[in-house]
Structure formats: structure tokens, C-alpha cells
Amino acid sequence: AQKITQTQPGMFVQEKEAVTLDCTYDTSDPSYGLFWYKQPSSGEMIFLIYQGSYDQQNATEGRYSLNFQKARKSANLVISASQLGDSAMYFCAMREGEEDSSYKLIFGSGTRLLVRP
Amino acid sequence: DAMVIQNPRYQVTQFGKPVTLSCSQTLNHNVMYWYQQKSSQAPKLLFHYYDKDFNNEADTPDNFQSRRPNTSFCFLDIRSPGLGDAAMYLCATSRDKSAGAINQPQHFGDGTRLSIL
């Protein structure tokens, strides 16, 4: 079974509008961490935001926020006031708290976001 | 600024000719990772070092090797590149890899795009 599922292969958003990128995860571990990364066409992988399984509040970093719904096992990324420079591939990823596999960052298949002027 | 640096950004090699990609970091992180990323796919972990301790993923081909002569540097050696090895290769670091450190993001370099002629 897929551990990280991103159901939107591609998304469009109008500049200055907000957009939500979906991510659902599957783990039986009570301790885990969820990450979002941005990858522009140039290739570098940029860390955006982190949410821990025990965090009580949704994470926010500037224009990025994470809509964390633990019971639904979802961790959607919300980008507010989209900018042209937000056009990129976005990956949701997870680290599980199992000692033997905690080093591993499990990636989803990604969502390509295109911001329209 | 502390960072992860990969050289070169673009590498062209001939079919079957050994090639080495390099990664250096100024973050003083204990863990260094090598990923392979093919077009429009998620990164795939090849192996990682925890300090000098090398850890290979089970499905990483023998054609791929790695060296970490010191904390700062890590190399990816492809002994006999095939056409299927053309990809983006990403190096990443993290401070720790234990279950207690799952809140730590991995920090990525800009990647090396490898082409095989």
C-alpha cells in the first residue's frame, strides 16, 4: 500500500489566489513527521514546512500552512497569495518513528503546480 | 551560508564509462544521503551514510557505489553507466537519523543531472 498519496498530478491556480495541495498518508506508527518540499524546474529540493504527529497546532511558515487532520490521515499544504515563483513540483513526505526505518523519507508522487498570471 | 553543494550541476558521460558525482556540506550533519530521481518521479533513495557507517538500500544496483572520506564530503560512483541511469542525482543531509529525530528535515543540494551518450 502507498504510504504517501498525492492524488493531484497537476494543479492550476491564478496568481494571488490560495491553493491547497492534497496529501494523505498511511502509517501504524504513533510517532511520525510530515514534510512538504518544493522542487522548481531547476531541480533543487527546498524544504517548506514540517508537522509532527503529536503537534497540537497546524504548522505555518509564511505563506505556507499545513491543514493537518490526524483522524483522516491528511496533511494538505495551503499556499496563500500564490506567486509566479510558486510554480513547481511539490512533494509530500513522511518519516516514521520506527527506529530501523526512521532515517527514510518516504515521498509521494508529487503535484505539479502552475501559477497563472 | 551553511549548505549542501553538488558538483557538477550537469554531467555527460559515455555508456559504460565510470563517472563520479560529488557532494559537500558545511552543515556538519552526521547523515548524508544519495537519491536518484527520474523525470516526473519522486526521488528514490540509493544509500546513506551515518558518519562512516554505510547503509545500502536493498534494491540499489551493484553498479552504484559510494564513498565518504570525511564528514564534509560524499561521492557517488557509477561503475558502468547504462542508459537507464540517466537521471537527476540528489545529495541530502540530516543531523541525525534516529527515531527521536524525525522532526529534522533533510537538506538537499541542487542536484547533478546526468546524461548518458
PDB file of C-alpha atoms in Angstrom:
ATOM      1  CA  ALA A   1       0.000   0.000   0.000  1.00  0.00           C
ATOM      2  CA  GLN A   2       1.115   3.535  -0.748  1.00  0.00           C
ATOM      3  CA  LYS A   3       2.369   5.272   2.341  1.00  0.00           C
ATOM      4  CA  ILE A   4       2.039   8.782   0.892  1.00  0.00           C
ATOM      5  CA  THR A   5      -0.642   9.577  -1.664  1.00  0.00           C
ATOM      6  CA  GLN A   6      -0.859  12.769  -3.664  1.00  0.00           C
ATOM      7  CA  THR A   7      -3.923  12.482  -5.868  1.00  0.00           C
ATOM      8  CA  GLN A   8      -3.414  15.662  -7.902  1.00  0.00           C
ATOM      9  CA  PRO A   9      -0.770  15.163 -10.609  1.00  0.00           C
ATOM     10  CA  GLY A  10      -1.235  18.765 -11.744  1.00  0.00           C
ATOM     11  CA  MET A  11      -2.935  21.910 -10.480  1.00  0.00           C
ATOM     12  CA  PHE A  12      -3.522  25.396 -11.799  1.00  0.00           C
ATOM     13  CA  VAL A  13      -4.028  28.480  -9.660  1.00  0.00           C
ATOM     14  CA  GLN A  14      -4.476  32.126 -10.511  1.00  0.00           C
ATOM     15  CA  GLU A  15      -1.802  34.466  -9.204  1.00  0.00           C
ATOM     16  CA  LYS A  16      -2.671  35.939  -5.776  1.00  0.00           C
ATOM     17  CA  GLU A  17      -5.209  33.213  -5.007  1.00  0.00           C
ATOM     18  CA  ALA A  18      -4.817  30.451  -2.440  1.00  0.00           C
ATOM     19  CA  VAL A  19      -4.337  26.819  -3.416  1.00  0.00           C
ATOM     20  CA  THR A  20      -4.500  23.542  -1.489  1.00  0.00           C
ATOM     21  CA  LEU A  21      -2.326  20.568  -2.402  1.00  0.00           C
ATOM     22  CA  ASP A  22      -3.605  17.274  -1.040  1.00  0.00           C
ATOM     23  CA  CYS A  23      -1.624  14.641   0.807  1.00  0.00           C
ATOM     24  CA  THR A  24      -2.832  11.558   2.624  1.00  0.00           C
ATOM     25  CA  TYR A  25      -0.592   9.151   4.476  1.00  0.00           C
ATOM     26  CA  ASP A  26      -0.728   5.684   5.880  1.00  0.00           C
ATOM     27  CA  THR A  27       1.190   4.565   8.933  1.00  0.00           C
ATOM     28  CA  SER A  28       0.553   2.496  12.021  1.00  0.00           C
ATOM     29  CA  ASP A  29       3.323   4.287  13.888  1.00  0.00           C
ATOM     30  CA  PRO A  30       2.011   6.744  16.521  1.00  0.00           C
ATOM     31  CA  SER A  31       5.122   8.888  16.026  1.00  0.00           C
ATOM     32  CA  TYR A  32       5.814  10.327  12.606  1.00  0.00           C
ATOM     33  CA  GLY A  33       6.749  13.541  10.880  1.00  0.00           C
ATOM     34  CA  LEU A  34       5.290  15.042   7.728  1.00  0.00           C
ATOM     35  CA  PHE A  35       7.211  17.316   5.383  1.00  0.00           C
ATOM     36  CA  TRP A  36       6.495  19.317   2.274  1.00  0.00           C
ATOM     37  CA  TYR A  37       9.179  20.064  -0.285  1.00  0.00           C
ATOM     38  CA  LYS A  38       9.145  22.298  -3.356  1.00  0.00           C
ATOM     39  CA  GLN A  39      11.136  21.371  -6.444  1.00  0.00           C
ATOM     40  CA  PRO A  40      11.382  24.038  -9.170  1.00  0.00           C
ATOM     41  CA  SER A  41      12.316  23.042 -12.701  1.00  0.00           C
ATOM     42  CA  SER A  42      15.966  23.760 -11.888  1.00  0.00           C
ATOM     43  CA  GLY A  43      15.952  20.659  -9.697  1.00  0.00           C
ATOM     44  CA  GLU A  44      16.796  21.669  -6.144  1.00  0.00           C
ATOM     45  CA  MET A  45      14.558  20.272  -3.408  1.00  0.00           C
ATOM     46  CA  ILE A  46      13.521  23.012  -0.995  1.00  0.00           C
ATOM     47  CA  PHE A  47      12.126  22.202   2.456  1.00  0.00           C
ATOM     48  CA  LEU A  48       8.940  24.199   3.136  1.00  0.00           C
ATOM     49  CA  ILE A  49       7.181  23.053   6.273  1.00  0.00           C
ATOM     50  CA  TYR A  50       7.024  20.315   8.909  1.00  0.00           C
ATOM     51  CA  GLN A  51       4.214  18.820  11.004  1.00  0.00           C
ATOM     52  CA  GLY A  52       4.776  16.321  13.811  1.00  0.00           C
ATOM     53  CA  SER A  53       2.193  13.699  14.689  1.00  0.00           C
ATOM     54  CA  TYR A  54       1.959  14.990  18.255  1.00  0.00           C
ATOM     55  CA  ASP A  55       1.765  18.651  17.334  1.00  0.00           C
ATOM     56  CA  GLN A  56      -1.463  20.185  18.578  1.00  0.00           C
ATOM     57  CA  GLN A  57      -1.476  23.102  16.174  1.00  0.00           C
ATOM     58  CA  ASN A  58      -1.231  23.230  12.413  1.00  0.00           C
ATOM     59  CA  ALA A  59       2.193  24.306  11.203  1.00  0.00           C
ATOM     60  CA  THR A  60       2.620  27.642   9.437  1.00  0.00           C
ATOM     61  CA  GLU A  61       5.634  29.171   7.660  1.00  0.00           C
ATOM     62  CA  GLY A  62       4.969  32.483   5.990  1.00  0.00           C
ATOM     63  CA  ARG A  63       2.561  31.868   3.100  1.00  0.00           C
ATOM     64  CA  TYR A  64       2.624  28.112   3.710  1.00  0.00           C
ATOM     65  CA  SER A  65       0.346  26.379   6.160  1.00  0.00           C
ATOM     66  CA  LEU A  66      -0.439  22.773   6.770  1.00  0.00           C
ATOM     67  CA  ASN A  67      -4.006  21.585   7.244  1.00  0.00           C
ATOM     68  CA  PHE A  68      -3.319  18.583   9.457  1.00  0.00           C
ATOM     69  CA  GLN A  69      -6.267  16.261  10.053  1.00  0.00           C
ATOM     70  CA  LYS A  70      -4.893  13.359  12.033  1.00  0.00           C
ATOM     71  CA  ALA A  71      -8.062  11.258  12.115  1.00  0.00           C
ATOM     72  CA  ARG A  72      -8.309  11.468   8.336  1.00  0.00           C
ATOM     73  CA  LYS A  73      -4.558  10.971   7.928  1.00  0.00           C
ATOM     74  CA  SER A  74      -4.264  14.007   5.746  1.00  0.00           C
ATOM     75  CA  ALA A  75      -1.696  16.794   5.677  1.00  0.00           C
ATOM     76  CA  ASN A  76      -2.671  19.229   2.965  1.00  0.00           C
ATOM     77  CA  LEU A  77      -0.422  22.145   2.058  1.00  0.00           C
ATOM     78  CA  VAL A  78      -2.092  25.518   1.685  1.00  0.00           C
ATOM     79  CA  ILE A  79      -0.256  28.235  -0.219  1.00  0.00           C
ATOM     80  CA  SER A  80      -1.812  31.660   0.241  1.00  0.00           C
ATOM     81  CA  ALA A  81      -1.477  34.562  -2.207  1.00  0.00           C
ATOM     82  CA  SER A  82       0.160  32.474  -4.938  1.00  0.00           C
ATOM     83  CA  GLN A  83       3.095  33.966  -6.810  1.00  0.00           C
ATOM     84  CA  LEU A  84       4.508  33.095 -10.225  1.00  0.00           C
ATOM     85  CA  GLY A  85       7.595  31.745  -8.463  1.00  0.00           C
ATOM     86  CA  ASP A  86       5.438  29.134  -6.727  1.00  0.00           C
ATOM     87  CA  SER A  87       5.183  27.195  -9.996  1.00  0.00           C
ATOM     88  CA  ALA A  88       7.000  23.973  -9.211  1.00  0.00           C
ATOM     89  CA  MET A  89       6.602  20.327  -8.255  1.00  0.00           C
ATOM     90  CA  TYR A  90       5.520  19.814  -4.643  1.00  0.00           C
ATOM     91  CA  PHE A  91       6.273  16.639  -2.716  1.00  0.00           C
ATOM     92  CA  CYS A  92       4.694  15.459   0.494  1.00  0.00           C
ATOM     93  CA  ALA A  93       6.953  13.170   2.534  1.00  0.00           C
ATOM     94  CA  MET A  94       6.933  11.283   5.823  1.00  0.00           C
ATOM     95  CA  ARG A  95       9.426   9.948   8.356  1.00  0.00           C
ATOM     96  CA  GLU A  96       8.165   7.228  10.669  1.00  0.00           C
ATOM     97  CA  GLY A  97       9.253   6.761  14.256  1.00  0.00           C
ATOM     98  CA  GLU A  98      10.240   3.110  13.889  1.00  0.00           C
ATOM     99  CA  GLU A  99      13.956   3.008  14.780  1.00  0.00           C
ATOM    100  CA  ASP A 100      15.007   0.783  11.856  1.00  0.00           C
ATOM    101  CA  SER A 101      13.343   2.937   9.226  1.00  0.00           C
ATOM    102  CA  SER A 102      13.261   6.403  10.777  1.00  0.00           C
ATOM    103  CA  TYR A 103      16.090   7.590   8.536  1.00  0.00           C
ATOM    104  CA  LYS A 104      13.959   7.135   5.451  1.00  0.00           C
ATOM    105  CA  LEU A 105      11.989   9.977   3.901  1.00  0.00           C
ATOM    106  CA  ILE A 106       9.002   8.430   2.137  1.00  0.00           C
ATOM    107  CA  PHE A 107       7.860  10.587  -0.754  1.00  0.00           C
ATOM    108  CA  GLY A 108       4.553  10.919  -2.535  1.00  0.00           C
ATOM    109  CA  SER A 109       4.425  11.093  -6.316  1.00  0.00           C
ATOM    110  CA  GLY A 110       4.223  14.871  -6.325  1.00  0.00           C
ATOM    111  CA  THR A 111       1.862  17.578  -7.581  1.00  0.00           C
ATOM    112  CA  ARG A 112       2.907  19.961 -10.317  1.00  0.00           C
ATOM    113  CA  LEU A 113       1.567  23.441  -9.605  1.00  0.00           C
ATOM    114  CA  LEU A 114       1.313  26.081 -12.289  1.00  0.00           C
ATOM    115  CA  VAL A 115       0.525  29.645 -11.275  1.00  0.00           C
ATOM    116  CA  ARG A 116      -1.218  31.666 -13.980  1.00  0.00           C
ATOM    117  CA  PRO A 117      -0.607  35.425 -14.270  1.00  0.00           C
TER     118      PRO A 117
ATOM    119  CA  ASP B   1      25.523  30.222   4.477  1.00  0.00           C
ATOM    120  CA  ALA B   2      25.637  26.615   5.534  1.00  0.00           C
ATOM    121  CA  MET B   3      24.636  24.434   2.659  1.00  0.00           C
ATOM    122  CA  VAL B   4      24.840  21.275   0.580  1.00  0.00           C
ATOM    123  CA  ILE B   5      26.818  21.657  -2.642  1.00  0.00           C
ATOM    124  CA  GLN B   6      26.790  19.267  -5.555  1.00  0.00           C
ATOM    125  CA  ASN B   7      29.248  19.289  -8.412  1.00  0.00           C
ATOM    126  CA  PRO B   8      28.879  19.376 -11.279  1.00  0.00           C
ATOM    127  CA  ARG B   9      25.321  20.574 -11.994  1.00  0.00           C
ATOM    128  CA  TYR B  10      25.354  18.756 -15.324  1.00  0.00           C
ATOM    129  CA  GLN B  11      27.409  15.705 -16.187  1.00  0.00           C
ATOM    130  CA  VAL B  12      27.601  13.907 -19.510  1.00  0.00           C
ATOM    131  CA  THR B  13      29.294  10.534 -19.753  1.00  0.00           C
ATOM    132  CA  GLN B  14      29.508   7.718 -22.240  1.00  0.00           C
ATOM    133  CA  PHE B  15      27.750   4.410 -21.942  1.00  0.00           C
ATOM    134  CA  GLY B  16      29.877   2.172 -19.720  1.00  0.00           C
ATOM    135  CA  LYS B  17      32.372   4.884 -18.715  1.00  0.00           C
ATOM    136  CA  PRO B  18      32.719   5.285 -14.933  1.00  0.00           C
ATOM    137  CA  VAL B  19      31.533   8.568 -13.505  1.00  0.00           C
ATOM    138  CA  THR B  20      31.763  10.182 -10.070  1.00  0.00           C
ATOM    139  CA  LEU B  21      29.415  12.771  -8.653  1.00  0.00           C
ATOM    140  CA  SER B  22      30.392  14.780  -5.612  1.00  0.00           C
ATOM    141  CA  CYS B  23      28.604  16.335  -2.675  1.00  0.00           C
ATOM    142  CA  SER B  24      29.926  18.508   0.111  1.00  0.00           C
ATOM    143  CA  GLN B  25      28.230  20.035   3.123  1.00  0.00           C
ATOM    144  CA  THR B  26      29.014  22.787   5.588  1.00  0.00           C
ATOM    145  CA  LEU B  27      26.183  21.853   7.949  1.00  0.00           C
ATOM    146  CA  ASN B  28      28.325  19.354   9.873  1.00  0.00           C
ATOM    147  CA  HIS B  29      25.496  16.829   9.661  1.00  0.00           C
ATOM    148  CA  ASN B  30      26.087  13.210  10.561  1.00  0.00           C
ATOM    149  CA  VAL B  31      23.952  11.696   7.828  1.00  0.00           C
ATOM    150  CA  MET B  32      24.405  12.020   4.067  1.00  0.00           C
ATOM    151  CA  TYR B  33      22.029  10.516   1.515  1.00  0.00           C
ATOM    152  CA  TRP B  34      22.100   9.889  -2.227  1.00  0.00           C
ATOM    153  CA  TYR B  35      18.886   9.826  -4.229  1.00  0.00           C
ATOM    154  CA  GLN B  36      18.155   9.069  -7.857  1.00  0.00           C
ATOM    155  CA  GLN B  37      15.269  10.976  -9.433  1.00  0.00           C
ATOM    156  CA  LYS B  38      13.929  10.238 -12.880  1.00  0.00           C
ATOM    157  CA  SER B  39      11.740  12.634 -14.782  1.00  0.00           C
ATOM    158  CA  SER B  40       8.409  13.447 -13.081  1.00  0.00           C
ATOM    159  CA  GLN B  41       9.022  10.872 -10.349  1.00  0.00           C
ATOM    160  CA  ALA B  42       9.722  11.065  -6.650  1.00  0.00           C
ATOM    161  CA  PRO B  43      13.336  10.738  -5.500  1.00  0.00           C
ATOM    162  CA  LYS B  44      14.453   7.180  -4.815  1.00  0.00           C
ATOM    163  CA  LEU B  45      16.908   6.585  -2.002  1.00  0.00           C
ATOM    164  CA  LEU B  46      20.032   4.700  -3.107  1.00  0.00           C
ATOM    165  CA  PHE B  47      22.023   4.655   0.147  1.00  0.00           C
ATOM    166  CA  HIS B  48      23.047   6.735   3.094  1.00  0.00           C
ATOM    167  CA  TYR B  49      25.956   7.190   5.497  1.00  0.00           C
ATOM    168  CA  TYR B  50      25.593   7.705   9.184  1.00  0.00           C
ATOM    169  CA  ASP B  51      29.013   9.068   9.991  1.00  0.00           C
ATOM    170  CA  LYS B  52      31.222   6.370   8.388  1.00  0.00           C
ATOM    171  CA  ASP B  53      28.596   3.667   8.577  1.00  0.00           C
ATOM    172  CA  PHE B  54      27.362   2.850   5.050  1.00  0.00           C
ATOM    173  CA  ASN B  55      23.774   1.666   4.513  1.00  0.00           C
ATOM    174  CA  ASN B  56      22.662   0.388   1.142  1.00  0.00           C
ATOM    175  CA  GLU B  57      19.002   0.161   0.136  1.00  0.00           C
ATOM    176  CA  ALA B  58      18.033  -3.387  -0.785  1.00  0.00           C
ATOM    177  CA  ASP B  59      17.123  -2.549  -4.384  1.00  0.00           C
ATOM    178  CA  THR B  60      20.109  -0.352  -5.214  1.00  0.00           C
ATOM    179  CA  PRO B  61      22.042  -1.912  -8.121  1.00  0.00           C
ATOM    180  CA  ASP B  62      25.638  -3.001  -7.517  1.00  0.00           C
ATOM    181  CA  ASN B  63      26.651  -0.566 -10.229  1.00  0.00           C
ATOM    182  CA  PHE B  64      26.224   2.237  -7.696  1.00  0.00           C
ATOM    183  CA  GLN B  65      28.836   2.749  -5.010  1.00  0.00           C
ATOM    184  CA  SER B  66      29.571   5.497  -2.545  1.00  0.00           C
ATOM    185  CA  ARG B  67      32.461   6.874  -0.533  1.00  0.00           C
ATOM    186  CA  ARG B  68      32.548   9.246   2.403  1.00  0.00           C
ATOM    187  CA  PRO B  69      36.162  10.144   3.141  1.00  0.00           C
ATOM    188  CA  ASN B  70      35.221  12.659   5.839  1.00  0.00           C
ATOM    189  CA  THR B  71      32.204  14.367   7.391  1.00  0.00           C
ATOM    190  CA  SER B  72      32.005  17.025   4.714  1.00  0.00           C
ATOM    191  CA  PHE B  73      32.281  15.026   1.509  1.00  0.00           C
ATOM    192  CA  CYS B  74      30.385  12.175  -0.069  1.00  0.00           C
ATOM    193  CA  PHE B  75      30.810  10.701  -3.561  1.00  0.00           C
ATOM    194  CA  LEU B  76      28.543   8.656  -5.788  1.00  0.00           C
ATOM    195  CA  ASP B  77      30.369   6.337  -8.181  1.00  0.00           C
ATOM    196  CA  ILE B  78      28.576   4.716 -11.096  1.00  0.00           C
ATOM    197  CA  ARG B  79      30.894   1.983 -12.320  1.00  0.00           C
ATOM    198  CA  SER B  80      29.369   1.256 -15.726  1.00  0.00           C
ATOM    199  CA  PRO B  81      26.564   3.683 -16.505  1.00  0.00           C
ATOM    200  CA  GLY B  82      23.740   2.415 -18.656  1.00  0.00           C
ATOM    201  CA  LEU B  83      21.121   4.448 -20.492  1.00  0.00           C
ATOM    202  CA  GLY B  84      18.700   3.751 -17.655  1.00  0.00           C
ATOM    203  CA  ASP B  85      20.969   5.576 -15.228  1.00  0.00           C
ATOM    204  CA  ALA B  86      20.304   8.936 -16.852  1.00  0.00           C
ATOM    205  CA  ALA B  87      18.609  10.914 -14.083  1.00  0.00           C
ATOM    206  CA  MET B  88      18.923  13.704 -11.564  1.00  0.00           C
ATOM    207  CA  TYR B  89      21.068  12.688  -8.597  1.00  0.00           C
ATOM    208  CA  LEU B  90      20.329  14.459  -5.347  1.00  0.00           C
ATOM    209  CA  CYS B  91      22.501  14.571  -2.259  1.00  0.00           C
ATOM    210  CA  ALA B  92      20.907  15.360   1.092  1.00  0.00           C
ATOM    211  CA  THR B  93      21.974  15.645   4.712  1.00  0.00           C
ATOM    212  CA  SER B  94      20.363  15.481   8.120  1.00  0.00           C
ATOM    213  CA  ARG B  95      21.770  15.978  11.578  1.00  0.00           C
ATOM    214  CA  ASP B  96      20.604  12.628  12.874  1.00  0.00           C
ATOM    215  CA  LYS B  97      18.610   9.641  11.669  1.00  0.00           C
ATOM    216  CA  SER B  98      17.230   8.150  14.869  1.00  0.00           C
ATOM    217  CA  ALA B  99      13.549   7.836  15.696  1.00  0.00           C
ATOM    218  CA  GLY B 100      13.960  10.761  18.085  1.00  0.00           C
ATOM    219  CA  ALA B 101      14.982  12.979  15.218  1.00  0.00           C
ATOM    220  CA  ILE B 102      12.046  12.547  12.856  1.00  0.00           C
ATOM    221  CA  ASN B 103      11.297  16.265  13.104  1.00  0.00           C
ATOM    222  CA  GLN B 104      14.543  17.039  11.281  1.00  0.00           C
ATOM    223  CA  PRO B 105      14.174  17.773   7.577  1.00  0.00           C
ATOM    224  CA  GLN B 106      16.674  16.559   5.061  1.00  0.00           C
ATOM    225  CA  HIS B 107      18.572  19.376   3.374  1.00  0.00           C
ATOM    226  CA  PHE B 108      19.160  18.872  -0.325  1.00  0.00           C
ATOM    227  CA  GLY B 109      21.749  20.091  -2.762  1.00  0.00           C
ATOM    228  CA  ASP B 110      20.866  21.465  -6.193  1.00  0.00           C
ATOM    229  CA  GLY B 111      21.397  18.067  -7.801  1.00  0.00           C
ATOM    230  CA  THR B 112      23.519  16.767 -10.665  1.00  0.00           C
ATOM    231  CA  ARG B 113      21.728  15.984 -13.894  1.00  0.00           C
ATOM    232  CA  LEU B 114      23.453  13.005 -15.509  1.00  0.00           C
ATOM    233  CA  SER B 115      23.164  12.260 -19.215  1.00  0.00           C
ATOM    234  CA  ILE B 116      24.470   9.093 -20.876  1.00  0.00           C
ATOM    235  CA  LEU B 117      25.571   9.140 -24.520  1.00  0.00           C
TER     236      LEU B 117
END
